[in-house]
mmCIF file of C-alpha atoms and ligand atoms in Angstrom:
data_model
loop_
_atom_site.group_PDB
_atom_site.id
_atom_site.type_symbol
_atom_site.label_atom_id
_atom_site.label_comp_id
_atom_site.label_asym_id
_atom_site.label_seq_id
_atom_site.Cartn_x
_atom_site.Cartn_y
_atom_site.Cartn_z
ATOM 1 C CA UNK A 56 0.000 0.000 0.000
ATOM 2 C CA UNK A 57 1.529 3.286 -1.094
ATOM 3 C CA UNK A 58 0.511 5.271 1.960
ATOM 4 C CA UNK A 59 2.091 2.764 4.356
ATOM 5 C CA UNK A 60 5.567 3.913 3.340
ATOM 6 C CA UNK A 61 4.991 7.360 4.814
ATOM 7 C CA UNK A 62 3.995 6.182 8.250
ATOM 8 C CA UNK A 63 6.218 6.365 11.251
ATOM 9 C CA UNK A 64 6.813 2.999 12.987
ATOM 10 C CA UNK A 65 4.529 3.968 15.878
ATOM 11 C CA UNK A 66 1.580 4.518 13.592
ATOM 12 C CA UNK A 67 2.175 1.821 11.014
ATOM 13 C CA UNK A 68 -0.854 -0.233 10.108
ATOM 14 C CA UNK A 69 -3.500 -1.556 12.364
ATOM 15 C CA UNK A 70 -2.559 -3.160 15.635
ATOM 16 C CA UNK A 71 -1.667 -2.418 19.187
ATOM 17 C CA UNK A 72 1.021 0.090 18.170
ATOM 18 C CA UNK A 73 -1.173 2.201 15.904
ATOM 19 C CA UNK A 74 -2.068 5.684 17.085
ATOM 20 C CA UNK A 75 -5.872 5.846 17.509
ATOM 21 C CA UNK A 76 -6.230 9.263 15.907
ATOM 22 C CA UNK A 77 -3.509 11.400 14.388
ATOM 23 C CA UNK A 78 -4.047 14.684 12.593
ATOM 24 C CA UNK A 79 -1.319 16.212 10.505
ATOM 25 C CA UNK A 80 -1.849 19.698 9.088
ATOM 26 C CA UNK A 81 -5.550 18.939 8.704
ATOM 27 C CA UNK A 82 -7.246 21.800 6.891
ATOM 28 C CA UNK A 83 -10.718 22.238 5.480
ATOM 29 C CA UNK A 84 -12.394 25.120 3.776
ATOM 30 C CA UNK A 85 -15.912 25.527 2.515
ATOM 31 C CA UNK A 86 -15.105 27.821 -0.388
ATOM 32 C CA UNK A 87 -13.782 30.993 1.154
ATOM 33 C CA UNK A 88 -14.576 29.921 4.728
ATOM 34 C CA UNK A 89 -11.746 28.185 6.533
ATOM 35 C CA UNK A 90 -13.322 25.688 8.950
ATOM 36 C CA UNK A 91 -10.168 23.796 10.030
ATOM 37 C CA UNK A 92 -6.785 25.463 9.954
ATOM 38 C CA UNK A 93 -3.748 23.141 9.961
ATOM 39 C CA UNK A 94 -4.677 20.972 12.929
ATOM 40 C CA UNK A 95 -2.013 18.576 14.168
ATOM 41 C CA UNK A 96 -2.458 16.488 17.295
ATOM 42 C CA UNK A 97 -2.910 12.917 18.485
ATOM 43 C CA UNK A 98 -5.442 11.030 20.523
ATOM 44 C CA UNK A 99 -3.845 8.286 22.615
ATOM 45 C CA UNK A 100 -5.043 4.766 23.199
ATOM 46 C CA UNK A 101 -7.472 4.338 26.046
ATOM 47 C CA UNK A 102 -8.148 8.011 26.663
ATOM 48 C CA UNK A 103 -11.298 10.053 26.574
ATOM 49 C CA UNK A 104 -10.409 12.987 24.395
ATOM 50 C CA UNK A 105 -12.587 16.073 24.104
ATOM 51 C CA UNK A 106 -12.898 18.502 21.219
ATOM 52 C CA UNK A 107 -14.069 21.649 22.940
ATOM 53 C CA UNK A 108 -15.002 24.775 21.073
ATOM 54 C CA UNK A 109 -17.773 27.329 20.682
ATOM 55 C CA UNK A 110 -20.250 27.145 17.815
ATOM 56 C CA UNK A 111 -18.506 27.515 14.494
ATOM 57 C CA UNK A 112 -15.084 26.445 15.790
ATOM 58 C CA UNK A 113 -14.920 23.435 13.443
ATOM 59 C CA UNK A 114 -15.947 20.504 15.663
ATOM 60 C CA UNK A 115 -18.580 19.124 13.294
ATOM 61 C CA UNK A 116 -16.287 19.479 10.315
ATOM 62 C CA UNK A 117 -13.554 17.530 12.089
ATOM 63 C CA UNK A 118 -16.061 14.935 13.304
ATOM 64 C CA UNK A 119 -17.283 14.406 9.732
ATOM 65 C CA UNK A 120 -13.760 13.989 8.421
ATOM 66 C CA UNK A 121 -12.908 11.455 11.143
ATOM 67 C CA UNK A 122 -16.153 9.584 10.443
ATOM 68 C CA UNK A 123 -15.076 9.382 6.755
ATOM 69 C CA UNK A 124 -18.142 11.362 5.675
ATOM 70 C CA UNK A 125 -16.061 14.215 4.267
ATOM 71 C CA UNK A 126 -12.695 14.602 2.567
ATOM 72 C CA UNK A 127 -10.476 17.369 3.963
ATOM 73 C CA UNK A 128 -9.091 20.046 1.645
ATOM 74 C CA UNK A 129 -5.527 19.222 2.733
ATOM 75 C CA UNK A 130 -3.527 17.484 5.429
ATOM 76 C CA UNK A 131 -4.352 14.069 6.821
ATOM 77 C CA UNK A 132 -6.446 12.431 9.501
ATOM 78 C CA UNK A 133 -5.298 8.904 10.321
ATOM 79 C CA UNK A 134 -7.245 6.504 12.433
ATOM 80 C CA UNK A 135 -5.333 3.473 13.715
ATOM 81 C CA UNK A 136 -2.823 4.177 10.976
ATOM 82 C CA UNK A 137 -5.348 4.386 8.130
ATOM 83 C CA UNK A 138 -5.973 7.560 6.185
ATOM 84 C CA UNK A 139 -9.627 8.548 6.657
ATOM 85 C CA UNK A 140 -9.752 10.059 3.163
ATOM 86 C CA UNK A 141 -7.929 7.324 1.230
ATOM 87 C CA UNK A 142 -8.841 4.203 3.170
ATOM 88 C CA UNK A 143 -12.348 4.977 4.413
ATOM 89 C CA UNK A 144 -13.502 1.359 4.494
ATOM 90 C CA UNK A 145 -10.656 0.287 6.720
ATOM 91 C CA UNK A 146 -11.404 3.204 9.001
ATOM 92 C CA UNK A 147 -15.146 2.498 9.088
ATOM 93 C CA UNK A 148 -14.606 -1.092 10.179
ATOM 94 C CA UNK A 149 -12.648 0.108 13.170
ATOM 95 C CA UNK A 150 -14.583 3.086 14.445
ATOM 96 C CA UNK A 151 -17.892 3.356 16.248
ATOM 97 C CA UNK A 152 -19.869 6.519 15.588
ATOM 98 C CA UNK A 153 -22.576 8.002 17.755
ATOM 99 C CA UNK A 154 -24.202 10.942 16.028
ATOM 100 C CA UNK A 155 -26.066 13.683 17.777
ATOM 101 C CA UNK A 156 -29.283 12.960 15.910
ATOM 102 C CA UNK A 157 -31.169 9.786 16.716
ATOM 103 C CA UNK A 158 -30.282 6.904 14.426
ATOM 104 C CA UNK A 159 -32.195 4.027 16.028
ATOM 105 C CA UNK A 160 -35.671 3.035 14.873
ATOM 106 C CA UNK A 161 -37.904 3.753 17.845
ATOM 107 C CA UNK A 162 -40.644 1.444 16.575
ATOM 108 C CA UNK A 163 -38.300 -1.531 16.771
ATOM 109 C CA UNK A 164 -37.043 -3.236 19.888
ATOM 110 C CA UNK A 165 -33.603 -2.592 21.319
ATOM 111 C CA UNK A 166 -32.515 -6.059 20.196
ATOM 112 C CA UNK A 167 -33.858 -5.610 16.658
ATOM 113 C CA UNK A 168 -32.024 -2.327 16.226
ATOM 114 C CA UNK A 169 -28.765 -3.929 17.249
ATOM 115 C CA UNK A 170 -29.386 -6.945 15.041
ATOM 116 C CA UNK A 171 -29.796 -4.711 11.987
ATOM 117 C CA UNK A 172 -26.666 -2.818 12.879
ATOM 118 C CA UNK A 173 -24.749 -6.082 13.291
ATOM 119 C CA UNK A 174 -25.888 -7.233 9.851
ATOM 120 C CA UNK A 175 -24.484 -4.034 8.343
ATOM 121 C CA UNK A 176 -21.094 -5.088 9.657
ATOM 122 C CA UNK A 177 -21.423 -8.649 8.393
ATOM 123 C CA UNK A 178 -22.172 -10.127 11.799
ATOM 124 C CA UNK A 179 -24.869 -12.792 12.212
ATOM 125 C CA UNK A 180 -26.011 -15.928 13.951
ATOM 126 C CA UNK A 181 -24.866 -16.812 17.436
ATOM 127 C CA UNK A 182 -21.860 -14.548 17.235
ATOM 128 C CA UNK A 183 -24.092 -11.530 16.769
ATOM 129 C CA UNK A 184 -26.492 -12.713 19.457
ATOM 130 C CA UNK A 185 -23.614 -12.991 21.894
ATOM 131 C CA UNK A 186 -22.294 -9.568 20.937
ATOM 132 C CA UNK A 187 -25.724 -7.960 21.360
ATOM 133 C CA UNK A 188 -25.871 -9.386 24.873
ATOM 134 C CA UNK A 189 -22.368 -8.138 25.619
ATOM 135 C CA UNK A 190 -22.962 -4.580 24.479
ATOM 136 C CA UNK A 191 -26.318 -4.352 26.226
ATOM 137 C CA UNK A 192 -24.706 -5.554 29.408
ATOM 138 C CA UNK A 193 -22.082 -2.816 28.968
ATOM 139 C CA UNK A 194 -24.741 -0.110 28.854
ATOM 140 C CA UNK A 195 -26.980 -1.821 31.464
ATOM 141 C CA UNK A 196 -29.897 -2.412 29.120
ATOM 142 C CA UNK A 197 -29.940 -6.174 28.791
ATOM 143 C CA UNK A 198 -33.244 -6.357 30.638
ATOM 144 C CA UNK A 199 -34.777 -3.995 28.031
ATOM 145 C CA UNK A 200 -33.716 -6.016 24.985
ATOM 146 C CA UNK A 201 -37.311 -6.780 23.979
ATOM 147 C CA UNK A 202 -38.725 -3.312 24.631
ATOM 148 C CA UNK A 203 -39.469 -0.930 21.804
ATOM 149 C CA UNK A 204 -36.951 1.916 21.878
ATOM 150 C CA UNK A 205 -39.784 4.446 22.141
ATOM 151 C CA UNK A 206 -40.662 3.046 25.569
ATOM 152 C CA UNK A 207 -37.248 4.001 26.956
ATOM 153 C CA UNK A 208 -36.172 7.244 28.617
ATOM 154 C CA UNK A 209 -33.992 9.713 26.709
ATOM 155 C CA UNK A 210 -30.906 8.580 28.603
ATOM 156 C CA UNK A 211 -31.615 4.925 27.825
ATOM 157 C CA UNK A 212 -32.199 5.717 24.155
ATOM 158 C CA UNK A 213 -28.796 7.388 24.037
ATOM 159 C CA UNK A 214 -27.309 4.254 25.557
ATOM 160 C CA UNK A 215 -28.928 2.200 22.788
ATOM 161 C CA UNK A 216 -27.134 4.528 20.342
ATOM 162 C CA UNK A 217 -23.921 3.833 22.215
ATOM 163 C CA UNK A 218 -24.539 0.069 22.086
ATOM 164 C CA UNK A 219 -25.184 0.403 18.363
ATOM 165 C CA UNK A 220 -21.877 2.180 17.886
ATOM 166 C CA UNK A 221 -20.103 -0.610 19.765
ATOM 167 C CA UNK A 222 -21.644 -3.640 18.060
ATOM 168 C CA UNK A 223 -18.664 -4.347 15.768
ATOM 169 C CA UNK A 224 -16.134 -3.985 18.614
ATOM 170 C CA UNK A 225 -14.495 -0.752 17.440
ATOM 171 C CA UNK A 226 -11.215 0.377 18.958
ATOM 172 C CA UNK A 227 -12.076 4.028 18.508
ATOM 173 C CA UNK A 228 -15.413 5.554 19.394
ATOM 174 C CA UNK A 229 -16.485 8.970 18.085
ATOM 175 C CA UNK A 230 -19.370 10.767 19.743
ATOM 176 C CA UNK A 231 -20.856 14.065 18.619
ATOM 177 C CA UNK A 232 -22.207 16.096 21.561
ATOM 178 C CA UNK A 233 -23.332 12.855 23.246
ATOM 179 C CA UNK A 234 -25.203 14.326 26.184
ATOM 180 C CA UNK A 235 -27.279 16.890 24.288
ATOM 181 C CA UNK A 236 -30.860 16.819 25.536
ATOM 182 C CA UNK A 237 -30.125 14.571 28.510
ATOM 183 C CA UNK A 238 -31.007 15.480 32.079
ATOM 184 C CA UNK A 239 -28.130 15.827 34.600
ATOM 185 C CA UNK A 240 -28.558 12.296 35.967
ATOM 186 C CA UNK A 241 -28.478 10.714 32.507
ATOM 187 C CA UNK A 242 -25.399 12.810 31.647
ATOM 188 C CA UNK A 243 -23.508 11.507 34.647
ATOM 189 C CA UNK A 244 -24.528 7.956 33.712
ATOM 190 C CA UNK A 245 -23.339 8.319 30.136
ATOM 191 C CA UNK A 246 -19.942 9.568 31.244
ATOM 192 C CA UNK A 247 -19.700 6.599 33.567
ATOM 193 C CA UNK A 248 -20.300 4.220 30.628
ATOM 194 C CA UNK A 249 -17.651 5.984 28.579
ATOM 195 C CA UNK A 250 -15.161 5.620 31.429
ATOM 196 C CA UNK A 251 -15.971 1.914 31.686
ATOM 197 C CA UNK A 252 -15.265 1.481 27.973
ATOM 198 C CA UNK A 253 -11.970 3.274 28.405
ATOM 199 C CA UNK A 254 -10.927 1.334 31.502
ATOM 200 C CA UNK A 255 -12.162 -2.143 30.692
ATOM 201 C CA UNK A 256 -11.856 -2.290 26.916
ATOM 202 C CA UNK A 257 -9.080 0.233 26.333
ATOM 203 C CA UNK A 258 -11.238 1.997 23.756
ATOM 204 C CA UNK A 259 -10.163 5.471 22.665
ATOM 205 C CA UNK A 260 -13.084 7.842 22.890
ATOM 206 C CA UNK A 261 -13.360 11.176 21.101
ATOM 207 C CA UNK A 262 -16.192 13.450 22.187
ATOM 208 C CA UNK A 263 -17.145 16.809 20.727
ATOM 209 C CA UNK A 264 -18.650 19.308 23.108
ATOM 210 C CA UNK A 265 -19.393 22.988 23.459
ATOM 211 C CA UNK A 266 -19.938 22.611 27.201
ATOM 212 C CA UNK A 267 -17.130 23.427 29.614
ATOM 213 C CA UNK A 268 -18.511 21.211 32.375
ATOM 214 C CA UNK A 269 -18.573 18.259 29.981
ATOM 215 C CA UNK A 270 -15.034 18.935 28.878
ATOM 216 C CA UNK A 271 -13.928 18.629 32.506
ATOM 217 C CA UNK A 272 -14.694 14.878 32.292
ATOM 218 C CA UNK A 273 -12.168 14.314 29.510
ATOM 219 C CA UNK A 274 -8.641 13.007 30.073
ATOM 220 C CA UNK A 275 -7.314 15.475 27.519
ATOM 221 C CA UNK A 276 -8.789 18.253 25.469
ATOM 222 C CA UNK A 277 -8.148 20.046 22.232
ATOM 223 C CA UNK A 278 -9.664 23.501 22.478
ATOM 224 C CA UNK A 279 -10.642 24.871 19.086
ATOM 225 C CA UNK A 280 -11.395 28.417 18.062
ATOM 226 C CA UNK A 281 -12.192 29.411 14.476
ATOM 227 C CA UNK A 282 -10.717 26.175 13.174
ATOM 228 C CA UNK A 283 -7.446 26.545 15.048
ATOM 229 C CA UNK A 284 -6.060 24.534 17.913
ATOM 230 C CA UNK A 285 -5.687 27.014 20.758
ATOM 231 C CA UNK A 286 -4.791 24.654 23.615
ATOM 232 C CA UNK A 287 -4.099 20.963 24.150
ATOM 233 C CA UNK A 288 -3.787 19.088 27.442
ATOM 234 C CA UNK A 289 -5.625 17.695 30.431
ATOM 235 C CA UNK A 290 -8.218 20.036 31.952
ATOM 236 C CA UNK A 291 -6.118 20.242 35.091
ATOM 237 C CA UNK A 292 -2.864 21.019 33.250
ATOM 238 C CA UNK A 293 -4.542 23.620 31.079
ATOM 239 C CA UNK A 294 -5.969 25.362 34.113
ATOM 240 C CA UNK A 295 -2.740 25.137 36.097
ATOM 241 C CA UNK A 296 -0.808 26.727 33.234
ATOM 242 C CA UNK A 297 -2.702 29.917 34.024
ATOM 243 C CA UNK A 298 -1.197 29.863 37.492
ATOM 244 C CA UNK A 299 -2.661 31.582 40.553
ATOM 245 C CA UNK A 300 -6.152 32.967 41.004
ATOM 246 C CA UNK A 301 -8.432 34.508 38.412
ATOM 247 C CA UNK A 302 -9.465 37.908 39.655
ATOM 248 C CA UNK A 303 -12.413 39.661 38.022
ATOM 249 C CA UNK A 304 -13.450 43.236 38.717
ATOM 250 C CA UNK A 305 -16.802 44.409 37.429
ATOM 251 C CA UNK A 306 -17.357 48.080 36.669
ATOM 252 C CA UNK A 307 -20.734 49.725 36.066
ATOM 253 C CA UNK A 308 -20.038 50.473 32.391
ATOM 254 C CA UNK A 309 -17.635 49.191 29.715
ATOM 255 C CA UNK A 310 -16.017 52.652 29.624
ATOM 256 C CA UNK A 311 -15.262 52.514 33.336
ATOM 257 C CA UNK A 312 -13.986 48.962 32.929
ATOM 258 C CA UNK A 313 -11.603 50.161 30.214
ATOM 259 C CA UNK A 314 -10.407 52.943 32.502
ATOM 260 C CA UNK A 315 -9.994 50.540 35.412
ATOM 261 C CA UNK A 316 -8.069 48.116 33.188
ATOM 262 C CA UNK A 317 -5.734 50.855 32.081
ATOM 263 C CA UNK A 318 -5.119 52.106 35.599
ATOM 264 C CA UNK A 319 -4.481 48.578 36.938
ATOM 265 C CA UNK A 320 -2.099 47.977 34.046
ATOM 266 C CA UNK A 321 0.060 51.017 34.738
ATOM 267 C CA UNK A 322 -0.080 50.838 38.521
ATOM 268 C CA UNK A 323 0.560 47.118 39.042
ATOM 269 C CA UNK A 324 2.408 46.240 35.824
ATOM 270 C CA UNK A 325 0.059 43.423 34.866
ATOM 271 C CA UNK A 326 -1.837 42.678 31.627
ATOM 272 C CA UNK A 327 -5.551 42.526 32.405
ATOM 273 C CA UNK A 328 -8.134 41.514 29.792
ATOM 274 C CA UNK A 329 -11.069 43.892 29.513
ATOM 275 C CA UNK A 330 -14.266 42.222 28.293
ATOM 276 C CA UNK A 331 -17.381 44.375 28.411
ATOM 277 C CA UNK A 332 -17.835 45.549 31.969
ATOM 278 C CA UNK A 333 -15.282 43.153 33.443
ATOM 279 C CA UNK A 334 -11.548 43.344 33.937
ATOM 280 C CA UNK A 335 -9.881 39.952 34.381
ATOM 281 C CA UNK A 336 -6.380 38.944 35.281
ATOM 282 C CA UNK A 337 -4.399 36.130 36.797
ATOM 283 C CA UNK A 338 -2.579 36.750 40.048
ATOM 284 C CA UNK A 339 -1.004 34.777 42.884
ATOM 285 C CA UNK A 340 -2.784 35.463 46.171
ATOM 286 C CA UNK A 341 -5.708 37.116 44.422
ATOM 287 C CA UNK A 342 -7.425 38.220 47.619
ATOM 288 C CA UNK A 343 -4.479 40.431 48.615
ATOM 289 C CA UNK A 344 -4.354 41.981 45.171
ATOM 290 C CA UNK A 345 -8.084 42.724 45.295
ATOM 291 C CA UNK A 346 -7.607 44.707 48.490
ATOM 292 C CA UNK A 347 -4.852 46.787 46.877
ATOM 293 C CA UNK A 348 -6.948 47.567 43.793
ATOM 294 C CA UNK A 349 -10.028 48.545 45.764
ATOM 295 C CA UNK A 350 -7.908 50.797 47.955
ATOM 296 C CA UNK A 351 -6.241 52.409 44.940
ATOM 297 C CA UNK A 352 -9.374 52.939 42.795
ATOM 298 C CA UNK A 353 -12.339 52.897 45.173
ATOM 299 C CA UNK A 354 -14.923 54.437 42.854
ATOM 300 C CA UNK A 355 -14.308 52.204 39.853
ATOM 301 C CA UNK A 356 -14.991 48.744 41.221
ATOM 302 C CA UNK A 357 -18.604 47.572 41.423
ATOM 303 C CA UNK A 358 -18.009 43.942 42.369
ATOM 304 C CA UNK A 359 -15.168 41.451 42.647
ATOM 305 C CA UNK A 360 -14.633 37.744 42.326
ATOM 306 C CA UNK A 361 -11.606 35.605 43.028
ATOM 307 C CA UNK A 362 -11.644 32.037 41.737
ATOM 308 C CA UNK A 363 -9.412 29.199 40.642
ATOM 309 C CA UNK A 364 -8.932 29.287 36.834
ATOM 310 C CA UNK A 365 -11.666 27.552 34.809
ATOM 311 C CA UNK A 366 -11.586 26.224 31.247
ATOM 312 C CA UNK A 367 -13.330 29.456 30.270
ATOM 313 C CA UNK A 368 -10.275 31.328 31.591
ATOM 314 C CA UNK A 369 -8.045 29.041 29.529
ATOM 315 C CA UNK A 370 -10.090 29.905 26.444
ATOM 316 C CA UNK A 371 -10.007 33.638 27.168
ATOM 317 C CA UNK A 372 -6.293 33.576 27.813
ATOM 318 C CA UNK A 373 -5.614 31.942 24.463
ATOM 319 C CA UNK A 374 -8.116 33.837 22.341
ATOM 320 C CA UNK A 375 -8.717 37.152 24.088
ATOM 321 C CA UNK A 376 -12.475 36.680 23.936
ATOM 322 C CA UNK A 377 -15.219 34.853 25.767
ATOM 323 C CA UNK A 378 -16.273 31.325 24.915
ATOM 324 C CA UNK A 379 -19.893 32.409 24.669
ATOM 325 C CA UNK A 380 -20.654 35.465 22.640
ATOM 326 C CA UNK A 381 -23.771 37.515 23.322
ATOM 327 C CA UNK A 382 -25.320 36.141 20.125
ATOM 328 C CA UNK A 383 -24.816 32.544 21.222
ATOM 329 C CA UNK A 384 -26.340 33.233 24.599
ATOM 330 C CA UNK A 385 -29.483 34.471 22.905
ATOM 331 C CA UNK A 386 -29.844 31.291 20.828
HETATM 332 P P1 LIG B 96 -18.970 23.620 15.058
HETATM 333 O O1 LIG B 96 -19.388 22.196 14.894
HETATM 334 O O2 LIG B 96 -17.844 23.799 16.023
HETATM 335 O O3 LIG B 96 -20.123 24.509 15.362
HETATM 336 P P2 LIG B 96 -18.608 23.643 12.170
HETATM 337 O O4 LIG B 96 -17.618 22.616 11.788
HETATM 338 O O5 LIG B 96 -20.061 23.297 11.966
HETATM 339 O O6 LIG B 96 -18.346 24.120 13.673
HETATM 340 O O7 LIG B 96 -18.342 24.978 11.348
HETATM 341 C C1 LIG B 96 -17.045 25.546 11.186
HETATM 342 C C2 LIG B 96 -17.137 26.720 10.214
HETATM 343 O O8 LIG B 96 -17.489 26.240 8.922
HETATM 344 C C3 LIG B 96 -18.200 27.740 10.576
HETATM 345 O O9 LIG B 96 -17.719 28.997 10.217
HETATM 346 C C4 LIG B 96 -19.381 27.334 9.706
HETATM 347 O O10 LIG B 96 -20.189 28.441 9.435
HETATM 348 C C5 LIG B 96 -18.694 26.805 8.476
HETATM 349 N N1 LIG B 96 -19.481 25.753 7.794
HETATM 350 C C6 LIG B 96 -19.886 24.579 8.334
HETATM 351 N N2 LIG B 96 -20.543 23.834 7.423
HETATM 352 C C7 LIG B 96 -20.576 24.561 6.278
HETATM 353 C C8 LIG B 96 -21.110 24.346 4.969
HETATM 354 N N3 LIG B 96 -21.732 23.213 4.651
HETATM 355 N N4 LIG B 96 -20.932 25.327 4.064
HETATM 356 C C9 LIG B 96 -20.284 26.469 4.360
HETATM 357 N N5 LIG B 96 -19.749 26.739 5.562
HETATM 358 C C10 LIG B 96 -19.882 25.801 6.524
#
């Protein structure tokens, strides 16, 4: 195979040594709109990897390329050593995909849905029967095998989707915004199932999300903004890179916030970020700093908060703007 020659030993072919997902200069444009801009990173075996980004950051585009539904404009996406664009069939055999939209037939039973899915992958007979039992046990739905999907709760239906994605024993599982529409309890459950797959079957899981609290569950994250990789690492590492405390001062107007930012900058030799009515900065021993600022500029500060850095702070630090724009909040 011509493409094999280009692979590094670690990612050659399919097998235990192959890198689950490896992007190299991956770029995609829709005409004049650049959706993915030279992305290069890896997803390791047995990790839950999150693609975190606001709307329009390129998550869906990347998800489609990894699922072999779209060919990138340039660069490569390899899954278990196979090029998603050139060897889509080899990739498809090895990945499980859970789309955001429902793909099960709610008029059929849980078992029937999985049987049809198994047939698509060439499974049948006792082998398929055994596999259906295994995957349903994994997602704790074996006792619902004969129920129509429509009789199940939203969380259970999502777990049927997960079981469907697992039927052919994939080594890599891709999930697009998997907890959308689920209540908090069902969300926690779903994450627990994903962790079980990681821990007991060494499956590599890639999850797209636009929710910071979801991203916190991931082992590592790629944070995307306008098609670019802005940060890569574990949630904890990314937050610790910021350092001390995040201090936010609110002013009554954006103009006063700008003035406060400027005065803090020249007085304390720091680089605050002014966003609307707030002035944010990172500082060791934030509470002491707050006291100094309030003493120095008493009339300008309306309210104050001191907190440990969040993923939102990571995003702001790397992009200079908020994760959620006003327009997105109104959606
Ligand atoms: P996300 O999933 O993070 O919201 P997308 O991958 O859907 O991001 O979109 C990335 C960028 O590509 C956005 O600017 C979006 O408007 C644009 N885009 C997405 N799909 C299309 C399309 N079919 N045609 C033109 N532009 C598109």
